[in-house]
Short mmCIF file of C-alpha atoms in Angstrom, two decimals:
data_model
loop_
_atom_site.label_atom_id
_atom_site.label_comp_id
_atom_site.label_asym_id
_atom_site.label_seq_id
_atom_site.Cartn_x
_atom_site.Cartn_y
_atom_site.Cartn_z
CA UNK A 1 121.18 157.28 159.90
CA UNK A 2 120.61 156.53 155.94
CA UNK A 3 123.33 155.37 153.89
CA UNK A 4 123.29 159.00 152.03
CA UNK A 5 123.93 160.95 155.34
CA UNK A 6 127.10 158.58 155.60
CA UNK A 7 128.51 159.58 151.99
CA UNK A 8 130.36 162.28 151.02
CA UNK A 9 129.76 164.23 148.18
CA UNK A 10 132.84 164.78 147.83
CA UNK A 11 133.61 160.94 147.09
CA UNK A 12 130.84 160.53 144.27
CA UNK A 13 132.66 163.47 142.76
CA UNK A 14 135.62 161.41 142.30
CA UNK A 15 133.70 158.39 141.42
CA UNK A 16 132.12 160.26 138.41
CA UNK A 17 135.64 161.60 137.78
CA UNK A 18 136.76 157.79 137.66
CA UNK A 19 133.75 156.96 135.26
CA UNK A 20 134.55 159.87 132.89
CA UNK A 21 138.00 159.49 132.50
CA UNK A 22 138.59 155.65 133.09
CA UNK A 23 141.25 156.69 135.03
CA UNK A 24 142.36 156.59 138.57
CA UNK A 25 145.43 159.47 137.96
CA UNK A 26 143.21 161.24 135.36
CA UNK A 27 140.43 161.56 137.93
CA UNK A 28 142.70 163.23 140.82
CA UNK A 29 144.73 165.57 138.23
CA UNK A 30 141.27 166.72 137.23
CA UNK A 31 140.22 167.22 140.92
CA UNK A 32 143.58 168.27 141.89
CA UNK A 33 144.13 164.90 144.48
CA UNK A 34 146.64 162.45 144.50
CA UNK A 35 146.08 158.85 142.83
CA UNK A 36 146.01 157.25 146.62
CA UNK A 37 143.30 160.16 147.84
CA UNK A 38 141.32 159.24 144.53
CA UNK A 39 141.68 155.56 145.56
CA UNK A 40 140.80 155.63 149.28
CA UNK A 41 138.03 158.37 148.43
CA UNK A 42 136.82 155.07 146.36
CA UNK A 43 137.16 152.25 149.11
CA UNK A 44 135.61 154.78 151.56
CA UNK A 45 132.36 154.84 149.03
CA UNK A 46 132.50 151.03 148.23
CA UNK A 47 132.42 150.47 151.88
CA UNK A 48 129.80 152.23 152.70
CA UNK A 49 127.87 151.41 150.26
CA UNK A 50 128.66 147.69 150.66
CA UNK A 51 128.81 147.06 146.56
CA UNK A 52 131.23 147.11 144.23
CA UNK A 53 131.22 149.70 141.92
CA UNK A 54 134.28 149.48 139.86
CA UNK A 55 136.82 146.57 138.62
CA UNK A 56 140.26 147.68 138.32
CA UNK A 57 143.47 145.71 136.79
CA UNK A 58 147.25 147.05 136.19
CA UNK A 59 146.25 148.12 133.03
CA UNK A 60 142.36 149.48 133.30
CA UNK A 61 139.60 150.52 135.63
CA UNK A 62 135.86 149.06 133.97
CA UNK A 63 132.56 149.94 135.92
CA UNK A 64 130.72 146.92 137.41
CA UNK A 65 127.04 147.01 136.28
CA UNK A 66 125.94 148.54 139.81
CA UNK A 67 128.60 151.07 139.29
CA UNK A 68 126.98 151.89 135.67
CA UNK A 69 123.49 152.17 137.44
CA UNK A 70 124.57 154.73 140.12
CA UNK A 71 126.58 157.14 137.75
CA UNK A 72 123.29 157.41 135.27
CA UNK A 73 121.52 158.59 138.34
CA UNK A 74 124.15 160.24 139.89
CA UNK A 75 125.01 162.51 136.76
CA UNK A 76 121.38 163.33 136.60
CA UNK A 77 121.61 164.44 140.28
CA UNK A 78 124.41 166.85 139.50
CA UNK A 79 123.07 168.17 136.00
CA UNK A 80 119.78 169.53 138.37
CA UNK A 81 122.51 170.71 141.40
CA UNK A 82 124.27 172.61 138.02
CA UNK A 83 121.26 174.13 136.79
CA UNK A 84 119.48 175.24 139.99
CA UNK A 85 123.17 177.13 140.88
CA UNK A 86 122.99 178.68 137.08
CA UNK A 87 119.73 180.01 137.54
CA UNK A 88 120.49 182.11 140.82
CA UNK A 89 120.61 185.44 140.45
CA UNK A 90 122.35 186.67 143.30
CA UNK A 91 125.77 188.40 142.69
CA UNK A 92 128.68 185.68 141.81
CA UNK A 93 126.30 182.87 142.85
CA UNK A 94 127.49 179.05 141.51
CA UNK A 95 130.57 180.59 139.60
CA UNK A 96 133.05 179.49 141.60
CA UNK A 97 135.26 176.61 140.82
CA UNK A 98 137.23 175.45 137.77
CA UNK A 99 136.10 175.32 134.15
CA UNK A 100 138.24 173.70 131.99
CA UNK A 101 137.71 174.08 127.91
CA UNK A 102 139.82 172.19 125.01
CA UNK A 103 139.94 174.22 121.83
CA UNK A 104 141.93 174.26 118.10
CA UNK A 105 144.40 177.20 117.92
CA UNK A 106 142.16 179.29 115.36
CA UNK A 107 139.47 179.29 117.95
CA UNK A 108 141.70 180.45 120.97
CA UNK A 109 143.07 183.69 118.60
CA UNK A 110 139.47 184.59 117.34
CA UNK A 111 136.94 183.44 120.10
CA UNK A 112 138.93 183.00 123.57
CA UNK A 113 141.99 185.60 123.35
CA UNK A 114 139.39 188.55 122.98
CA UNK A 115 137.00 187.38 125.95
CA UNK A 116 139.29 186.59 128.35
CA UNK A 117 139.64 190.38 130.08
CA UNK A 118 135.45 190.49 130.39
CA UNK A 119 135.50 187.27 131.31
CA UNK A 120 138.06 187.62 133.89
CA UNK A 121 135.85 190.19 135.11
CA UNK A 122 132.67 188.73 135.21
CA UNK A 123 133.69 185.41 137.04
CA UNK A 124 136.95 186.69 139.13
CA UNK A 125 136.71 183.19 141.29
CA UNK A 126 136.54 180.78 138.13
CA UNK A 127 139.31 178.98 137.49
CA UNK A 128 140.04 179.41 133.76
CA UNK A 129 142.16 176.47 132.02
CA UNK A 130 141.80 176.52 128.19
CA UNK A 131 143.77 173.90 126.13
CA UNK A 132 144.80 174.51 122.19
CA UNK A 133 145.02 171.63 120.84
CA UNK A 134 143.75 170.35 116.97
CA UNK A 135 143.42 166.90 117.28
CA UNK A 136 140.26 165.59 117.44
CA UNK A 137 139.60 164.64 121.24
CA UNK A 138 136.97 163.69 123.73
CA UNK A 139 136.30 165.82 125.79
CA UNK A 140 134.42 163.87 128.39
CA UNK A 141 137.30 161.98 128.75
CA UNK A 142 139.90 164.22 128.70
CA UNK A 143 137.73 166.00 131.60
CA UNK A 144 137.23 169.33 129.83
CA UNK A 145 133.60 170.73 130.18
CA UNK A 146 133.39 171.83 127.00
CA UNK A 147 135.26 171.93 123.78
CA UNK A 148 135.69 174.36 120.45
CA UNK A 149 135.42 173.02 117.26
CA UNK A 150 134.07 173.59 113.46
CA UNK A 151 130.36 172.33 113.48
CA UNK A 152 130.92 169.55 111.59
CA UNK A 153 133.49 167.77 113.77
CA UNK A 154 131.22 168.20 116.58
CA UNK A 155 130.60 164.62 117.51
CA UNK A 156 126.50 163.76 117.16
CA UNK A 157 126.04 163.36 120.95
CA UNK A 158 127.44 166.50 122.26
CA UNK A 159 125.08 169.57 122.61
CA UNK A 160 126.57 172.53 120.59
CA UNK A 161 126.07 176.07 120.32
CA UNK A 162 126.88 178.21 117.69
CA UNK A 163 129.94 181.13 118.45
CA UNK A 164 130.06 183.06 114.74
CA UNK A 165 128.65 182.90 111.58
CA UNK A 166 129.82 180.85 108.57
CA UNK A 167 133.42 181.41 107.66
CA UNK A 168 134.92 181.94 104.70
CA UNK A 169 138.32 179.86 103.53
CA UNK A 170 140.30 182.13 101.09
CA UNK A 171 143.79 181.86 99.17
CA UNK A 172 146.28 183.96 100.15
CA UNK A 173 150.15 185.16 99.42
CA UNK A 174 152.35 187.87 99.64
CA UNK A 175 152.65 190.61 97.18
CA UNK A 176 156.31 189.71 97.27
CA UNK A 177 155.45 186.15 96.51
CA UNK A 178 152.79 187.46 93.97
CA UNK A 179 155.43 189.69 92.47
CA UNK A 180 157.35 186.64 91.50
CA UNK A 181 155.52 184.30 90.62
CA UNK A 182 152.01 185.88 89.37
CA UNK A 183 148.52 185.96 90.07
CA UNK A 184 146.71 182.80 90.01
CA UNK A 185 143.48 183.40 87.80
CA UNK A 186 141.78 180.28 87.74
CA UNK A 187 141.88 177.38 90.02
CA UNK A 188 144.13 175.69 87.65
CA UNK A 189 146.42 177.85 87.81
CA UNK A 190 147.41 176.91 91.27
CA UNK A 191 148.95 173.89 89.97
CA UNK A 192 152.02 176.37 88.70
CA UNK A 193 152.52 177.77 92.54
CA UNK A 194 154.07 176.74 95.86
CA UNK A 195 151.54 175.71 98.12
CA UNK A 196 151.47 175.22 101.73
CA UNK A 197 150.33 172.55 102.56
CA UNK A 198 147.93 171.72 105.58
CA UNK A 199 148.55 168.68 108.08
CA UNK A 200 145.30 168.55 110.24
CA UNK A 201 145.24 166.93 113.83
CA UNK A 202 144.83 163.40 113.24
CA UNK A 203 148.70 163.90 110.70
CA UNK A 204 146.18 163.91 107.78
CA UNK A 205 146.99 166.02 104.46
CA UNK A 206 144.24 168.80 104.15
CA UNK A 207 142.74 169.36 100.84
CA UNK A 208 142.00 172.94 100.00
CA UNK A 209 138.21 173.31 99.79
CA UNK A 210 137.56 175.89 97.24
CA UNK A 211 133.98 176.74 95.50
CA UNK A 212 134.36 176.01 91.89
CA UNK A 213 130.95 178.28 91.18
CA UNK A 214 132.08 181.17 88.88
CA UNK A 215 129.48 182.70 86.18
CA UNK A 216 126.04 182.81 87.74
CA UNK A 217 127.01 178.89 88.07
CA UNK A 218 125.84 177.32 92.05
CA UNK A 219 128.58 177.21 94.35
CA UNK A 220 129.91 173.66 94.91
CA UNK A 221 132.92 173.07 96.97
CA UNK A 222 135.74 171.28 95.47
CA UNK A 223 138.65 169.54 97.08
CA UNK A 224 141.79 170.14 95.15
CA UNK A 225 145.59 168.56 96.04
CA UNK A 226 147.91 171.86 95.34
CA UNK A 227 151.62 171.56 95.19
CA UNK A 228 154.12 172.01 98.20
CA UNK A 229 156.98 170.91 100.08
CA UNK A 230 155.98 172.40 102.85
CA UNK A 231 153.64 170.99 105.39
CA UNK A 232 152.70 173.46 108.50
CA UNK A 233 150.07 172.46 110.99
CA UNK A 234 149.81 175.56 112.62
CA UNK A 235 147.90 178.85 111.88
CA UNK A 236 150.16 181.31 113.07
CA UNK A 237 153.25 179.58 111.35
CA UNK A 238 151.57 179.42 108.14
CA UNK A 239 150.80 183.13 108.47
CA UNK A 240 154.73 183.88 109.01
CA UNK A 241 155.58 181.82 106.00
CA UNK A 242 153.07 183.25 103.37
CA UNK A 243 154.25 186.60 104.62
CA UNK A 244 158.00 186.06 103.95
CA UNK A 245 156.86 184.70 100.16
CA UNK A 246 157.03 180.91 101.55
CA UNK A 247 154.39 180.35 99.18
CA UNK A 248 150.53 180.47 98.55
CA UNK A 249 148.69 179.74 102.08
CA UNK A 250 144.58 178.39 102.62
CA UNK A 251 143.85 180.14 105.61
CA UNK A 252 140.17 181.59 107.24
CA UNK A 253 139.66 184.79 106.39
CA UNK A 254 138.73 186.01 109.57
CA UNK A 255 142.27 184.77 110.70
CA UNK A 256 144.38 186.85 108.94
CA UNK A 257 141.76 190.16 109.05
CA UNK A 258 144.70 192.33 110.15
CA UNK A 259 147.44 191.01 107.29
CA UNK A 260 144.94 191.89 104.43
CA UNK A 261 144.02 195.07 105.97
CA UNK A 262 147.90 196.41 106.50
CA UNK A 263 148.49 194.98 102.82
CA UNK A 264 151.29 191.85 104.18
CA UNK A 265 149.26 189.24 103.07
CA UNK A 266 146.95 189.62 99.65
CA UNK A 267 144.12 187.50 99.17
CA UNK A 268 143.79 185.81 95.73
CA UNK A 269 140.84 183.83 93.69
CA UNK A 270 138.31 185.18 96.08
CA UNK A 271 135.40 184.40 93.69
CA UNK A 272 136.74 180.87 94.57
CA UNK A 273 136.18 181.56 98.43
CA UNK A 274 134.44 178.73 100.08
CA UNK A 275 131.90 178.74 102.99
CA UNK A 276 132.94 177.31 106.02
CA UNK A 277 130.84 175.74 109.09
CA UNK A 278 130.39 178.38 111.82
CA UNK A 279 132.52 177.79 114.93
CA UNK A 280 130.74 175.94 117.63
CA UNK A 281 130.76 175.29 121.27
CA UNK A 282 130.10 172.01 122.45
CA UNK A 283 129.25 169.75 126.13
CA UNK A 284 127.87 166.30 126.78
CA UNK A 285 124.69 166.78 127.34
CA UNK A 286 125.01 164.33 130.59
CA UNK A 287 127.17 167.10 132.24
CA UNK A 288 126.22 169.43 134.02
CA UNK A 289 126.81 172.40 132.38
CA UNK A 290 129.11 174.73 134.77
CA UNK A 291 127.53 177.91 134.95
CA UNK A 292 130.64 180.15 133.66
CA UNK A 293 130.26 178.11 130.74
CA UNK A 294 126.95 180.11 129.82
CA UNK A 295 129.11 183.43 130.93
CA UNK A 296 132.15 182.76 128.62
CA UNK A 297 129.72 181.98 125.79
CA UNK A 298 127.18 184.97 126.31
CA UNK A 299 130.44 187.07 125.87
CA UNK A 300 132.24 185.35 123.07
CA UNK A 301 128.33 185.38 120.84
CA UNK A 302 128.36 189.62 121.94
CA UNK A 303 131.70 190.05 120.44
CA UNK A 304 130.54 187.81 117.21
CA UNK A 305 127.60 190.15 117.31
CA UNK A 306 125.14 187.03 117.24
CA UNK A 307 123.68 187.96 120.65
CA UNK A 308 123.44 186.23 123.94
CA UNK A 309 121.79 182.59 124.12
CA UNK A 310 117.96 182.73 125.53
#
């Protein structure tokens, strides 16, 4: 009997779960074990093996260089197992199981919310978890097979395909607010207005990106601090506030499609609109990619009217 017929599959699964997530109780929430099945799952393999593949302490777990050697080959093993179960045709075939997606709130409204009942559909086995989040995270880490973000805070090693075209950022306020206090005009004008202001994930203060192009000139995007004493990091918050005459709000104009078409929200300065990166979707490319992945994404590029990947 080899020493592969006396392994588990099930126990490399949790050792790659270790090696992602550095993390004994990371590991089993992701596989849905306990820490001590997680840890005996890795003794059993150790054993068997007869080498050590990880160090662990109080504080961290570090993989020992044989440990390194076998996930390389290991995650290699699974991307082929991933992609041979994509590519069969038969009804349902290699959808089952859990996929698990982190993405920023403006993403879940636009791209997730509205694929969710096809999707549901589709892959009526697949466990479904998506997490909103804004902060800038790693996904391999964190577990998640795949992750939403702009396209330029997808990190360079992650493979990313695109869900939309560009976006556009646009100015917007009430015509209550607008009653009161006027109609910016120029960019400077701003200066005269209540702003609110923009706290992105990482507690940073958002400048308002706006293209200062006007009179056959080239668009250029231009940063610009705007006054405010009010800081919101959340979409649908903002929205609530800029509709109640809070003040001026920066917001995608795809977000708030339904305020400027019922007349709540007016946009303002729209020859200062700025171009935004398209949204993307994005996996590790040593992952195997899960093959509802390809499912959720094919739907989500239909409803963007982009068309399904080849």
């Amino acid at each position: 009997m080899s020493v592969f017929d006396r392994i588990e599959l099930a126990d490399l699964r949790v050792f790659l779960a270790i090696m992602r997530t550095r993390s004994f109780k990371a590991a089993a929430i992701q596989l849905g074990l306990s820490p001590s099945a997680a840890s005996h799952a890795m003794r059993r393999l150790e054993e068997r093996l007869g080498a050590k593949l990880l160090n662990r302490s109080s504080r961290a777990v570090a993989p020992t260089d044989t440990g390194l050697a076998l996930a390389a080959r290991l995650e290699e093993g699974f991307d082929t197992i991933g992609q041979a179960l994509a590519e069969i045709d038969a009804p349902g075939a290699g959808r089952f199981g859990e996929l698990r997606i982190n993405v920023f709130a403006d993403a879940a409204h636009l791209m997730i919310a509205p694929a969710l009942p096809e999707f549901a559909r589709l892959c009526p086995h697949v466990k479904l978890t998506v997490v909103v989040e804004d902060r800038p995270i790693d996904i391999v880490a964190g577990g998640y097979d795949a992750g939403i973000r702009y396209g330029d805070y997808v990190p360079e090693d992650m493979i990313a395909v695109p869900l939309s075209g560009p976006q556009r950022w646009v100015v917007a306020g009430s015509p209550d607010y607008l009653a009161r206090h006027g109609v910016p005009q120029r960019l400077e004008d701003l200066a005269q207005h209540s702003c609110l202001q923009l706290l992105l994930g990482d507690n940073s203060s958002y400048r308002w990106e706006l293209s200062s192009g006007v009179n056959g000139q080239k668009p250029a995007k231009r940063g610009i601090r705007v006054p405010g004493l009010i800081t919101i990091n959340d979409t649908a918050t903002t929205i609530t506030a800029a509709k109640a005459g809070v003040g001026l709000a920066y917001l995608l104009e795809s977000r708030i499609a339904a305020e400027l078409a019922e007349g709540s929200l007016r946009m303002v300065l729209d020859q200062h609109a700025a171009r935004g990166e398209p949204f993307h979707l994005y996996y590790s490319s040593r992952r195997h990619n899960h093959p509802a992945l390809r499912t959720l994404v094919d739907i989500i590029r239909r409803q963007q009217s982009l068309g399904e990947l080849r």
